[in-house]
Amino acid sequence: MIGSDCRMAALLSRLLPAVRGARAGNVSSSRVFSCSVSRAQQPAEGSGVLTGRTDRFGGVTVDLGETLPADVSEGTFSGILRDSLTRWKAEGKAAVWLRVPVSLSRCAAAAAAHGFSFHHAKNDLAVMSLWLGQGESRLPGFATHQVGVAGAVVDESKGKVLVVQDKNKTKNAWKFPGGLSDPGENIGVTAVREVLEETGVRSEFQSVLSLRQQHHHPGAFGMSDMYIICRLSPLTYDIDFCREECERCEWLELGELARTLQTTPITSRIARLLLHGLQDGFQHVDLTMEELPAVYSGMFYQLYHRHLDLH
């Protein structure tokens, strides 16, 4: 107990200058402990209380890398977390999120002892969560989908479309060039980028043609997969395809692509859809994109829908 008291006293002595600086406006209060707890809330051995960001759903997020000293012990952190949970419950917080860097991974065991569980991890950071509200947890699960995007580049003047055959596949079927969308990347941008990387052809986004969903996908670590095919217009026509990824790359007549057995079911159906667009107008098959302002975040999002004649 004496050793624990000494460690706690040393910890608080290191934090007091930061707290004073925060009160003077020199240090953000979200990066230090809040030591202004009442005697009733403070345990006999003394501890600080973690502070964090409160979201609009009533939860609080604490970044341990910003709020804890690098040499904090697991026991010291456990005491601080215990008192923090007492405070958050009294304040009616719905949930707590702990962002735990690898350098403080020893704190994960202490958090687990207080009921926290892992929510997700990425690179050198793990996020743990604890539901404090009534009834069963209503916290959202982590992202469970990957998004694949392909580009159907249509040469309307010749009735042809750009297709590739992947290398090292069990079946070398004709398909549209594509790949996984990067985080924060719009669908159309992914389609244009993937087409350029695989075929050397530059293009521009026109519309979304289809969306396929598949669950328990082996290529997505057993998660769900979304596969979106976009219609693109070519800006260049010369092919210089990536020989590391592709076995073949050609401008193929849409009619032939719709008839051939050397393709996938989805590619065959999209070929027939594109033929219909060429004959009767793409306004009958396109889901065009419109940017709209988000109500809560103030940012913009992309909405894909059939064209509306608002005039």
PDB file of C-alpha atoms in Angstrom:
ATOM      1  CA  MET A   1       0.000   0.000   0.000  1.00  0.00           C
ATOM      2  CA  ILE A   2       2.864   2.356   0.826  1.00  0.00           C
ATOM      3  CA  GLY A   3       4.485   1.693  -2.560  1.00  0.00           C
ATOM      4  CA  SER A   4       1.134   2.310  -4.263  1.00  0.00           C
ATOM      5  CA  ASP A   5       0.706   5.591  -2.378  1.00  0.00           C
ATOM      6  CA  CYS A   6       4.159   6.722  -3.429  1.00  0.00           C
ATOM      7  CA  ARG A   7       3.554   5.905  -7.051  1.00  0.00           C
ATOM      8  CA  MET A   8       0.209   7.714  -6.987  1.00  0.00           C
ATOM      9  CA  ALA A   9       1.739  10.743  -5.313  1.00  0.00           C
ATOM     10  CA  ALA A  10       4.506  10.836  -7.891  1.00  0.00           C
ATOM     11  CA  LEU A  11       1.957  10.559 -10.680  1.00  0.00           C
ATOM     12  CA  LEU A  12      -0.158  13.394  -9.356  1.00  0.00           C
ATOM     13  CA  SER A  13       2.896  15.578  -8.747  1.00  0.00           C
ATOM     14  CA  ARG A  14       3.792  15.235 -12.416  1.00  0.00           C
ATOM     15  CA  LEU A  15       0.254  16.099 -13.428  1.00  0.00           C
ATOM     16  CA  LEU A  16      -0.282  19.147 -11.218  1.00  0.00           C
ATOM     17  CA  PRO A  17       1.776  21.546 -13.417  1.00  0.00           C
ATOM     18  CA  ALA A  18      -0.204  20.421 -16.430  1.00  0.00           C
ATOM     19  CA  VAL A  19      -3.465  20.964 -14.610  1.00  0.00           C
ATOM     20  CA  ARG A  20      -2.395  24.452 -13.534  1.00  0.00           C
ATOM     21  CA  GLY A  21      -1.385  25.205 -17.109  1.00  0.00           C
ATOM     22  CA  ALA A  22      -4.748  24.007 -18.348  1.00  0.00           C
ATOM     23  CA  ARG A  23      -6.511  26.330 -15.895  1.00  0.00           C
ATOM     24  CA  ALA A  24      -4.348  29.172 -17.162  1.00  0.00           C
ATOM     25  CA  GLY A  25      -5.361  28.397 -20.731  1.00  0.00           C
ATOM     26  CA  ASN A  26      -1.939  27.050 -21.743  1.00  0.00           C
ATOM     27  CA  VAL A  27      -2.823  23.359 -22.008  1.00  0.00           C
ATOM     28  CA  SER A  28      -6.014  21.759 -23.344  1.00  0.00           C
ATOM     29  CA  SER A  29      -8.017  20.284 -20.490  1.00  0.00           C
ATOM     30  CA  SER A  30      -8.802  17.243 -22.656  1.00  0.00           C
ATOM     31  CA  ARG A  31      -5.114  16.230 -22.505  1.00  0.00           C
ATOM     32  CA  VAL A  32      -4.777  16.057 -18.712  1.00  0.00           C
ATOM     33  CA  PHE A  33      -6.483  14.496 -15.734  1.00  0.00           C
ATOM     34  CA  SER A  34      -9.260  16.341 -14.015  1.00  0.00           C
ATOM     35  CA  CYS A  35      -8.181  16.382 -10.342  1.00  0.00           C
ATOM     36  CA  SER A  36     -11.059  18.516  -9.088  1.00  0.00           C
ATOM     37  CA  VAL A  37     -12.970  15.574  -7.585  1.00  0.00           C
ATOM     38  CA  SER A  38     -14.810  15.788  -4.316  1.00  0.00           C
ATOM     39  CA  ARG A  39     -13.615  13.963  -1.214  1.00  0.00           C
ATOM     40  CA  ALA A  40     -16.615  11.667  -1.421  1.00  0.00           C
ATOM     41  CA  GLN A  41     -15.622  10.580  -4.911  1.00  0.00           C
ATOM     42  CA  GLN A  42     -11.895  10.354  -4.204  1.00  0.00           C
ATOM     43  CA  PRO A  43     -10.607   7.011  -2.868  1.00  0.00           C
ATOM     44  CA  ALA A  44      -8.506   6.891   0.258  1.00  0.00           C
ATOM     45  CA  GLU A  45      -5.262   6.482  -1.674  1.00  0.00           C
ATOM     46  CA  GLY A  46      -6.172   9.328  -4.056  1.00  0.00           C
ATOM     47  CA  SER A  47      -6.403   9.343  -7.839  1.00  0.00           C
ATOM     48  CA  GLY A  48      -7.190  11.529 -10.772  1.00  0.00           C
ATOM     49  CA  VAL A  49     -10.223  11.290 -13.035  1.00  0.00           C
ATOM     50  CA  LEU A  50      -9.900  10.812 -16.769  1.00  0.00           C
ATOM     51  CA  THR A  51     -11.416  13.400 -19.056  1.00  0.00           C
ATOM     52  CA  GLY A  52     -12.438  12.976 -22.669  1.00  0.00           C
ATOM     53  CA  ARG A  53     -14.706  14.119 -25.455  1.00  0.00           C
ATOM     54  CA  THR A  54     -18.470  13.711 -25.036  1.00  0.00           C
ATOM     55  CA  ASP A  55     -20.370  12.846 -28.216  1.00  0.00           C
ATOM     56  CA  ARG A  56     -23.933  13.772 -29.116  1.00  0.00           C
ATOM     57  CA  PHE A  57     -25.153  10.290 -28.143  1.00  0.00           C
ATOM     58  CA  GLY A  58     -24.074  10.709 -24.529  1.00  0.00           C
ATOM     59  CA  GLY A  59     -20.879   8.668 -24.644  1.00  0.00           C
ATOM     60  CA  VAL A  60     -17.381   9.779 -23.691  1.00  0.00           C
ATOM     61  CA  THR A  61     -14.155   8.982 -25.577  1.00  0.00           C
ATOM     62  CA  VAL A  62     -10.807   8.980 -23.782  1.00  0.00           C
ATOM     63  CA  ASP A  63      -7.487   8.854 -25.640  1.00  0.00           C
ATOM     64  CA  LEU A  64      -5.125   7.216 -23.175  1.00  0.00           C
ATOM     65  CA  GLY A  65      -2.109   8.247 -25.220  1.00  0.00           C
ATOM     66  CA  GLU A  66      -2.990  11.884 -24.566  1.00  0.00           C
ATOM     67  CA  THR A  67      -4.150  11.608 -20.957  1.00  0.00           C
ATOM     68  CA  LEU A  68      -1.739   9.141 -19.334  1.00  0.00           C
ATOM     69  CA  PRO A  69       1.993   9.360 -18.596  1.00  0.00           C
ATOM     70  CA  ALA A  70       3.995   6.871 -20.663  1.00  0.00           C
ATOM     71  CA  ASP A  71       5.214   5.046 -17.514  1.00  0.00           C
ATOM     72  CA  VAL A  72       1.853   4.715 -15.767  1.00  0.00           C
ATOM     73  CA  SER A  73       1.492   1.328 -14.071  1.00  0.00           C
ATOM     74  CA  GLU A  74      -1.428  -1.021 -14.625  1.00  0.00           C
ATOM     75  CA  GLY A  75      -2.446  -0.733 -10.953  1.00  0.00           C
ATOM     76  CA  THR A  76      -2.393   3.055 -10.988  1.00  0.00           C
ATOM     77  CA  PHE A  77      -4.451   3.173 -14.168  1.00  0.00           C
ATOM     78  CA  SER A  78      -6.950   0.705 -12.715  1.00  0.00           C
ATOM     79  CA  GLY A  79      -7.583   3.008  -9.762  1.00  0.00           C
ATOM     80  CA  ILE A  80      -7.972   6.059 -11.996  1.00  0.00           C
ATOM     81  CA  LEU A  81     -10.360   4.203 -14.284  1.00  0.00           C
ATOM     82  CA  ARG A  82     -12.427   2.967 -11.326  1.00  0.00           C
ATOM     83  CA  ASP A  83     -12.954   6.514 -10.065  1.00  0.00           C
ATOM     84  CA  SER A  84     -13.613   7.792 -13.565  1.00  0.00           C
ATOM     85  CA  LEU A  85     -16.344   5.195 -14.074  1.00  0.00           C
ATOM     86  CA  THR A  86     -17.935   6.253 -10.799  1.00  0.00           C
ATOM     87  CA  ARG A  87     -17.998   9.856 -12.044  1.00  0.00           C
ATOM     88  CA  TRP A  88     -19.327   8.974 -15.528  1.00  0.00           C
ATOM     89  CA  LYS A  89     -22.109   6.803 -14.116  1.00  0.00           C
ATOM     90  CA  ALA A  90     -23.144   9.615 -11.778  1.00  0.00           C
ATOM     91  CA  GLU A  91     -23.186  11.989 -14.753  1.00  0.00           C
ATOM     92  CA  GLY A  92     -25.420   9.604 -16.707  1.00  0.00           C
ATOM     93  CA  LYS A  93     -22.941   8.819 -19.483  1.00  0.00           C
ATOM     94  CA  ALA A  94     -24.258   6.162 -21.845  1.00  0.00           C
ATOM     95  CA  ALA A  95     -20.936   4.569 -22.773  1.00  0.00           C
ATOM     96  CA  VAL A  96     -17.171   4.906 -22.575  1.00  0.00           C
ATOM     97  CA  TRP A  97     -14.670   4.439 -25.390  1.00  0.00           C
ATOM     98  CA  LEU A  98     -10.992   3.981 -24.553  1.00  0.00           C
ATOM     99  CA  ARG A  99      -8.396   4.531 -27.271  1.00  0.00           C
ATOM    100  CA  VAL A 100      -5.424   2.403 -26.215  1.00  0.00           C
ATOM    101  CA  PRO A 101      -2.101   2.800 -28.075  1.00  0.00           C
ATOM    102  CA  VAL A 102       0.284  -0.156 -28.287  1.00  0.00           C
ATOM    103  CA  SER A 103       2.665   1.650 -25.920  1.00  0.00           C
ATOM    104  CA  LEU A 104      -0.028   1.444 -23.201  1.00  0.00           C
ATOM    105  CA  SER A 105      -1.330  -2.018 -24.047  1.00  0.00           C
ATOM    106  CA  ARG A 106      -0.806  -3.043 -20.403  1.00  0.00           C
ATOM    107  CA  CYS A 107      -3.820  -0.851 -19.622  1.00  0.00           C
ATOM    108  CA  ALA A 108      -6.063  -3.123 -21.693  1.00  0.00           C
ATOM    109  CA  ALA A 109      -6.011  -5.857 -19.050  1.00  0.00           C
ATOM    110  CA  ALA A 110      -6.960  -3.356 -16.339  1.00  0.00           C
ATOM    111  CA  ALA A 111      -9.795  -2.020 -18.484  1.00  0.00           C
ATOM    112  CA  ALA A 112     -11.044  -5.556 -19.139  1.00  0.00           C
ATOM    113  CA  ALA A 113     -11.195  -6.136 -15.391  1.00  0.00           C
ATOM    114  CA  HIS A 114     -13.632  -3.201 -15.218  1.00  0.00           C
ATOM    115  CA  GLY A 115     -15.878  -4.686 -17.912  1.00  0.00           C
ATOM    116  CA  PHE A 116     -14.396  -3.193 -21.075  1.00  0.00           C
ATOM    117  CA  SER A 117     -14.066  -5.308 -24.218  1.00  0.00           C
ATOM    118  CA  PHE A 118     -12.240  -4.799 -27.493  1.00  0.00           C
ATOM    119  CA  HIS A 119     -14.305  -3.049 -30.153  1.00  0.00           C
ATOM    120  CA  HIS A 120     -11.742  -2.762 -32.958  1.00  0.00           C
ATOM    121  CA  ALA A 121      -8.067  -2.229 -33.661  1.00  0.00           C
ATOM    122  CA  LYS A 122      -6.102  -0.558 -36.433  1.00  0.00           C
ATOM    123  CA  ASN A 123      -2.354  -0.135 -36.862  1.00  0.00           C
ATOM    124  CA  ASP A 124      -0.960   0.782 -33.426  1.00  0.00           C
ATOM    125  CA  LEU A 125      -4.266   1.598 -31.719  1.00  0.00           C
ATOM    126  CA  ALA A 126      -6.983  -0.536 -30.106  1.00  0.00           C
ATOM    127  CA  VAL A 127     -10.392   0.803 -29.093  1.00  0.00           C
ATOM    128  CA  MET A 128     -12.213  -0.681 -26.099  1.00  0.00           C
ATOM    129  CA  SER A 129     -15.800   0.043 -25.107  1.00  0.00           C
ATOM    130  CA  LEU A 130     -18.120  -0.266 -22.147  1.00  0.00           C
ATOM    131  CA  TRP A 131     -21.888   0.246 -22.177  1.00  0.00           C
ATOM    132  CA  LEU A 132     -23.111   2.162 -19.106  1.00  0.00           C
ATOM    133  CA  GLY A 133     -26.729   2.703 -20.158  1.00  0.00           C
ATOM    134  CA  GLN A 134     -29.842   0.753 -19.261  1.00  0.00           C
ATOM    135  CA  GLY A 135     -30.533  -2.663 -20.778  1.00  0.00           C
ATOM    136  CA  GLU A 136     -28.475  -4.365 -23.465  1.00  0.00           C
ATOM    137  CA  SER A 137     -25.699  -2.473 -25.192  1.00  0.00           C
ATOM    138  CA  ARG A 138     -26.801  -0.306 -28.096  1.00  0.00           C
ATOM    139  CA  LEU A 139     -23.266   0.508 -29.223  1.00  0.00           C
ATOM    140  CA  PRO A 140     -22.729   0.060 -32.966  1.00  0.00           C
ATOM    141  CA  GLY A 141     -20.466  -2.728 -34.130  1.00  0.00           C
ATOM    142  CA  PHE A 142     -17.277  -2.024 -36.018  1.00  0.00           C
ATOM    143  CA  ALA A 143     -17.328  -1.737 -39.824  1.00  0.00           C
ATOM    144  CA  THR A 144     -18.095  -5.156 -41.302  1.00  0.00           C
ATOM    145  CA  HIS A 145     -18.005  -4.470 -45.044  1.00  0.00           C
ATOM    146  CA  GLN A 146     -15.384  -3.939 -47.688  1.00  0.00           C
ATOM    147  CA  VAL A 147     -16.282  -2.023 -50.860  1.00  0.00           C
ATOM    148  CA  GLY A 148     -15.113  -3.187 -54.249  1.00  0.00           C
ATOM    149  CA  VAL A 149     -15.646  -0.952 -57.291  1.00  0.00           C
ATOM    150  CA  ALA A 150     -15.324  -1.729 -61.017  1.00  0.00           C
ATOM    151  CA  GLY A 151     -15.473   0.584 -64.007  1.00  0.00           C
ATOM    152  CA  ALA A 152     -17.323  -0.298 -67.210  1.00  0.00           C
ATOM    153  CA  VAL A 153     -15.659   2.081 -69.693  1.00  0.00           C
ATOM    154  CA  VAL A 154     -17.993   2.333 -72.688  1.00  0.00           C
ATOM    155  CA  ASP A 155     -16.907   3.545 -76.123  1.00  0.00           C
ATOM    156  CA  GLU A 156     -20.336   4.613 -77.332  1.00  0.00           C
ATOM    157  CA  SER A 157     -19.175   5.394 -80.882  1.00  0.00           C
ATOM    158  CA  LYS A 158     -18.054   1.785 -81.445  1.00  0.00           C
ATOM    159  CA  GLY A 159     -20.323  -0.063 -79.042  1.00  0.00           C
ATOM    160  CA  LYS A 160     -17.364  -1.518 -77.145  1.00  0.00           C
ATOM    161  CA  VAL A 161     -16.411  -1.815 -73.495  1.00  0.00           C
ATOM    162  CA  LEU A 162     -13.035  -2.212 -71.784  1.00  0.00           C
ATOM    163  CA  VAL A 163     -12.546  -5.619 -70.125  1.00  0.00           C
ATOM    164  CA  VAL A 164      -9.696  -7.556 -68.524  1.00  0.00           C
ATOM    165  CA  GLN A 165      -8.833 -11.090 -67.485  1.00  0.00           C
ATOM    166  CA  ASP A 166      -7.144 -11.357 -64.106  1.00  0.00           C
ATOM    167  CA  LYS A 167      -3.913 -13.266 -63.665  1.00  0.00           C
ATOM    168  CA  ASN A 168      -3.670 -16.348 -61.446  1.00  0.00           C
ATOM    169  CA  LYS A 169      -7.408 -16.998 -61.369  1.00  0.00           C
ATOM    170  CA  THR A 170      -8.952 -20.466 -61.560  1.00  0.00           C
ATOM    171  CA  LYS A 171     -11.132 -19.178 -64.391  1.00  0.00           C
ATOM    172  CA  ASN A 172      -9.827 -16.467 -66.736  1.00  0.00           C
ATOM    173  CA  ALA A 173     -13.172 -14.784 -67.315  1.00  0.00           C
ATOM    174  CA  TRP A 174     -13.701 -11.385 -68.884  1.00  0.00           C
ATOM    175  CA  LYS A 175     -14.573  -8.777 -66.262  1.00  0.00           C
ATOM    176  CA  PHE A 176     -14.512  -5.030 -65.743  1.00  0.00           C
ATOM    177  CA  PRO A 177     -11.300  -3.630 -64.217  1.00  0.00           C
ATOM    178  CA  GLY A 178     -11.658  -2.708 -60.564  1.00  0.00           C
ATOM    179  CA  GLY A 179     -10.496  -3.130 -56.986  1.00  0.00           C
ATOM    180  CA  LEU A 180     -11.098  -2.119 -53.388  1.00  0.00           C
ATOM    181  CA  SER A 181     -12.065   1.428 -52.516  1.00  0.00           C
ATOM    182  CA  ASP A 182      -9.662   3.220 -50.161  1.00  0.00           C
ATOM    183  CA  PRO A 183     -11.041   4.725 -46.914  1.00  0.00           C
ATOM    184  CA  GLY A 184     -12.456   8.176 -47.634  1.00  0.00           C
ATOM    185  CA  GLU A 185     -12.466   7.583 -51.397  1.00  0.00           C
ATOM    186  CA  ASN A 186     -15.627   8.185 -53.428  1.00  0.00           C
ATOM    187  CA  ILE A 187     -16.981   5.367 -55.581  1.00  0.00           C
ATOM    188  CA  GLY A 188     -16.407   7.160 -58.877  1.00  0.00           C
ATOM    189  CA  VAL A 189     -12.842   8.076 -57.923  1.00  0.00           C
ATOM    190  CA  THR A 190     -12.100   4.430 -57.123  1.00  0.00           C
ATOM    191  CA  ALA A 191     -13.465   3.266 -60.477  1.00  0.00           C
ATOM    192  CA  VAL A 192     -11.417   5.808 -62.450  1.00  0.00           C
ATOM    193  CA  ARG A 193      -8.249   5.037 -60.451  1.00  0.00           C
ATOM    194  CA  GLU A 194      -8.554   1.273 -60.770  1.00  0.00           C
ATOM    195  CA  VAL A 195      -9.206   1.429 -64.517  1.00  0.00           C
ATOM    196  CA  LEU A 196      -6.107   3.575 -65.020  1.00  0.00           C
ATOM    197  CA  GLU A 197      -3.917   1.352 -62.836  1.00  0.00           C
ATOM    198  CA  GLU A 198      -5.007  -1.881 -64.543  1.00  0.00           C
ATOM    199  CA  THR A 199      -5.426  -0.803 -68.177  1.00  0.00           C
ATOM    200  CA  GLY A 200      -3.641   2.524 -68.685  1.00  0.00           C
ATOM    201  CA  VAL A 201      -6.889   4.047 -69.999  1.00  0.00           C
ATOM    202  CA  ARG A 202      -8.010   7.393 -68.577  1.00  0.00           C
ATOM    203  CA  SER A 203     -11.731   7.863 -68.018  1.00  0.00           C
ATOM    204  CA  GLU A 204     -14.353   9.892 -66.173  1.00  0.00           C
ATOM    205  CA  PHE A 205     -17.246   8.845 -63.956  1.00  0.00           C
ATOM    206  CA  GLN A 206     -20.794   8.927 -65.328  1.00  0.00           C
ATOM    207  CA  SER A 207     -23.048   6.828 -63.099  1.00  0.00           C
ATOM    208  CA  VAL A 208     -23.550   3.775 -60.908  1.00  0.00           C
ATOM    209  CA  LEU A 209     -24.963   0.772 -62.766  1.00  0.00           C
ATOM    210  CA  SER A 210     -25.336  -1.927 -60.128  1.00  0.00           C
ATOM    211  CA  LEU A 211     -24.597  -3.012 -56.568  1.00  0.00           C
ATOM    212  CA  ARG A 212     -23.982  -6.564 -55.392  1.00  0.00           C
ATOM    213  CA  GLN A 213     -23.772  -7.661 -51.782  1.00  0.00           C
ATOM    214  CA  GLN A 214     -22.273 -10.934 -50.576  1.00  0.00           C
ATOM    215  CA  HIS A 215     -21.851 -12.121 -47.003  1.00  0.00           C
ATOM    216  CA  HIS A 216     -19.209 -14.299 -45.315  1.00  0.00           C
ATOM    217  CA  HIS A 217     -16.871 -13.444 -48.164  1.00  0.00           C
ATOM    218  CA  PRO A 218     -13.564 -15.376 -47.932  1.00  0.00           C
ATOM    219  CA  GLY A 219     -11.698 -12.456 -49.508  1.00  0.00           C
ATOM    220  CA  ALA A 220     -13.020 -10.091 -46.818  1.00  0.00           C
ATOM    221  CA  PHE A 221     -11.919 -12.108 -43.749  1.00  0.00           C
ATOM    222  CA  GLY A 222     -15.382 -13.635 -43.537  1.00  0.00           C
ATOM    223  CA  MET A 223     -17.089 -10.234 -43.462  1.00  0.00           C
ATOM    224  CA  SER A 224     -19.562  -8.813 -45.996  1.00  0.00           C
ATOM    225  CA  ASP A 225     -18.571  -7.470 -49.407  1.00  0.00           C
ATOM    226  CA  MET A 226     -20.191  -4.742 -51.497  1.00  0.00           C
ATOM    227  CA  TYR A 227     -19.335  -4.695 -55.207  1.00  0.00           C
ATOM    228  CA  ILE A 228     -20.346  -1.633 -57.230  1.00  0.00           C
ATOM    229  CA  ILE A 229     -20.045  -1.261 -60.997  1.00  0.00           C
ATOM    230  CA  CYS A 230     -19.832   2.260 -62.431  1.00  0.00           C
ATOM    231  CA  ARG A 231     -20.266   3.480 -66.002  1.00  0.00           C
ATOM    232  CA  LEU A 232     -17.283   5.494 -67.206  1.00  0.00           C
ATOM    233  CA  SER A 233     -16.562   7.394 -70.418  1.00  0.00           C
ATOM    234  CA  PRO A 234     -13.099   7.029 -71.967  1.00  0.00           C
ATOM    235  CA  LEU A 235     -10.762  10.004 -72.237  1.00  0.00           C
ATOM    236  CA  THR A 236      -8.045   7.902 -73.893  1.00  0.00           C
ATOM    237  CA  TYR A 237      -8.212   4.610 -75.799  1.00  0.00           C
ATOM    238  CA  ASP A 238      -4.699   3.167 -75.961  1.00  0.00           C
ATOM    239  CA  ILE A 239      -4.245   0.130 -73.714  1.00  0.00           C
ATOM    240  CA  ASP A 240      -1.143  -0.315 -71.575  1.00  0.00           C
ATOM    241  CA  PHE A 241      -2.330  -2.875 -69.059  1.00  0.00           C
ATOM    242  CA  CYS A 242      -0.657  -4.004 -65.846  1.00  0.00           C
ATOM    243  CA  ARG A 243       0.898  -7.371 -66.621  1.00  0.00           C
ATOM    244  CA  GLU A 244       1.362  -8.166 -62.941  1.00  0.00           C
ATOM    245  CA  GLU A 245      -2.406  -8.163 -62.385  1.00  0.00           C
ATOM    246  CA  CYS A 246      -3.932  -8.859 -65.804  1.00  0.00           C
ATOM    247  CA  GLU A 247      -3.541 -11.666 -68.316  1.00  0.00           C
ATOM    248  CA  ARG A 248      -5.386  -9.852 -71.118  1.00  0.00           C
ATOM    249  CA  CYS A 249      -7.080  -6.498 -71.748  1.00  0.00           C
ATOM    250  CA  GLU A 250      -9.250  -5.585 -74.758  1.00  0.00           C
ATOM    251  CA  TRP A 251     -11.978  -3.337 -76.090  1.00  0.00           C
ATOM    252  CA  LEU A 252     -14.721  -5.944 -76.584  1.00  0.00           C
ATOM    253  CA  GLU A 253     -18.037  -5.502 -78.406  1.00  0.00           C
ATOM    254  CA  LEU A 254     -20.883  -5.308 -75.894  1.00  0.00           C
ATOM    255  CA  GLY A 255     -22.923  -7.812 -77.884  1.00  0.00           C
ATOM    256  CA  GLU A 256     -20.099 -10.349 -77.737  1.00  0.00           C
ATOM    257  CA  LEU A 257     -19.592  -9.770 -74.009  1.00  0.00           C
ATOM    258  CA  ALA A 258     -23.312 -10.334 -73.419  1.00  0.00           C
ATOM    259  CA  ARG A 259     -23.223 -13.655 -75.364  1.00  0.00           C
ATOM    260  CA  THR A 260     -19.893 -15.198 -74.397  1.00  0.00           C
ATOM    261  CA  LEU A 261     -19.577 -17.891 -71.763  1.00  0.00           C
ATOM    262  CA  GLN A 262     -16.086 -16.648 -70.894  1.00  0.00           C
ATOM    263  CA  THR A 263     -17.363 -14.137 -68.403  1.00  0.00           C
ATOM    264  CA  THR A 264     -19.044 -13.917 -64.995  1.00  0.00           C
ATOM    265  CA  PRO A 265     -22.835 -13.771 -64.514  1.00  0.00           C
ATOM    266  CA  ILE A 266     -22.712 -10.189 -63.215  1.00  0.00           C
ATOM    267  CA  THR A 267     -20.528  -9.007 -66.131  1.00  0.00           C
ATOM    268  CA  SER A 268     -22.904 -10.618 -68.634  1.00  0.00           C
ATOM    269  CA  ARG A 269     -25.919  -8.901 -67.085  1.00  0.00           C
ATOM    270  CA  ILE A 270     -24.221  -5.503 -66.984  1.00  0.00           C
ATOM    271  CA  ALA A 271     -23.251  -5.950 -70.665  1.00  0.00           C
ATOM    272  CA  ARG A 272     -26.940  -6.412 -71.520  1.00  0.00           C
ATOM    273  CA  LEU A 273     -27.804  -3.385 -69.388  1.00  0.00           C
ATOM    274  CA  LEU A 274     -25.230  -1.296 -71.282  1.00  0.00           C
ATOM    275  CA  LEU A 275     -26.628  -2.494 -74.608  1.00  0.00           C
ATOM    276  CA  HIS A 276     -30.034  -1.272 -73.464  1.00  0.00           C
ATOM    277  CA  GLY A 277     -28.493   2.072 -72.561  1.00  0.00           C
ATOM    278  CA  LEU A 278     -26.854   2.406 -75.962  1.00  0.00           C
ATOM    279  CA  GLN A 279     -30.129   1.658 -77.742  1.00  0.00           C
ATOM    280  CA  ASP A 280     -32.642   3.565 -75.615  1.00  0.00           C
ATOM    281  CA  GLY A 281     -30.505   6.075 -73.692  1.00  0.00           C
ATOM    282  CA  PHE A 282     -28.487   5.725 -70.538  1.00  0.00           C
ATOM    283  CA  GLN A 283     -30.999   7.790 -68.583  1.00  0.00           C
ATOM    284  CA  HIS A 284     -32.988   4.547 -68.325  1.00  0.00           C
ATOM    285  CA  VAL A 285     -30.185   2.616 -66.609  1.00  0.00           C
ATOM    286  CA  ASP A 286     -28.034   5.187 -64.816  1.00  0.00           C
ATOM    287  CA  LEU A 287     -27.994   6.017 -61.126  1.00  0.00           C
ATOM    288  CA  THR A 288     -26.499   9.478 -61.260  1.00  0.00           C
ATOM    289  CA  MET A 289     -24.701  11.204 -58.396  1.00  0.00           C
ATOM    290  CA  GLU A 290     -25.767  14.349 -56.567  1.00  0.00           C
ATOM    291  CA  GLU A 291     -23.927  15.998 -53.677  1.00  0.00           C
ATOM    292  CA  LEU A 292     -26.060  17.088 -50.725  1.00  0.00           C
ATOM    293  CA  PRO A 293     -25.214  18.655 -47.338  1.00  0.00           C
ATOM    294  CA  ALA A 294     -25.360  16.363 -44.327  1.00  0.00           C
ATOM    295  CA  VAL A 295     -27.836  17.522 -41.674  1.00  0.00           C
ATOM    296  CA  TYR A 296     -25.686  16.868 -38.597  1.00  0.00           C
ATOM    297  CA  SER A 297     -22.030  17.030 -39.644  1.00  0.00           C
ATOM    298  CA  GLY A 298     -22.246  19.979 -42.036  1.00  0.00           C
ATOM    299  CA  MET A 299     -20.209  17.973 -44.549  1.00  0.00           C
ATOM    300  CA  PHE A 300     -21.368  16.787 -47.963  1.00  0.00           C
ATOM    301  CA  TYR A 301     -22.353  13.289 -49.058  1.00  0.00           C
ATOM    302  CA  GLN A 302     -22.985  11.667 -52.418  1.00  0.00           C
ATOM    303  CA  LEU A 303     -26.473  10.409 -53.225  1.00  0.00           C
ATOM    304  CA  TYR A 304     -26.958   8.035 -56.188  1.00  0.00           C
ATOM    305  CA  HIS A 305     -30.405   7.797 -57.765  1.00  0.00           C
ATOM    306  CA  ARG A 306     -32.288   7.774 -61.057  1.00  0.00           C
ATOM    307  CA  HIS A 307     -32.292  11.174 -62.715  1.00  0.00           C
ATOM    308  CA  LEU A 308     -35.136  13.436 -61.650  1.00  0.00           C
ATOM    309  CA  ASP A 309     -36.456  16.077 -64.019  1.00  0.00           C
ATOM    310  CA  LEU A 310     -37.158  18.874 -61.541  1.00  0.00           C
ATOM    311  CA  HIS A 311     -38.151  21.452 -64.171  1.00  0.00           C
TER     312      HIS A 311
END
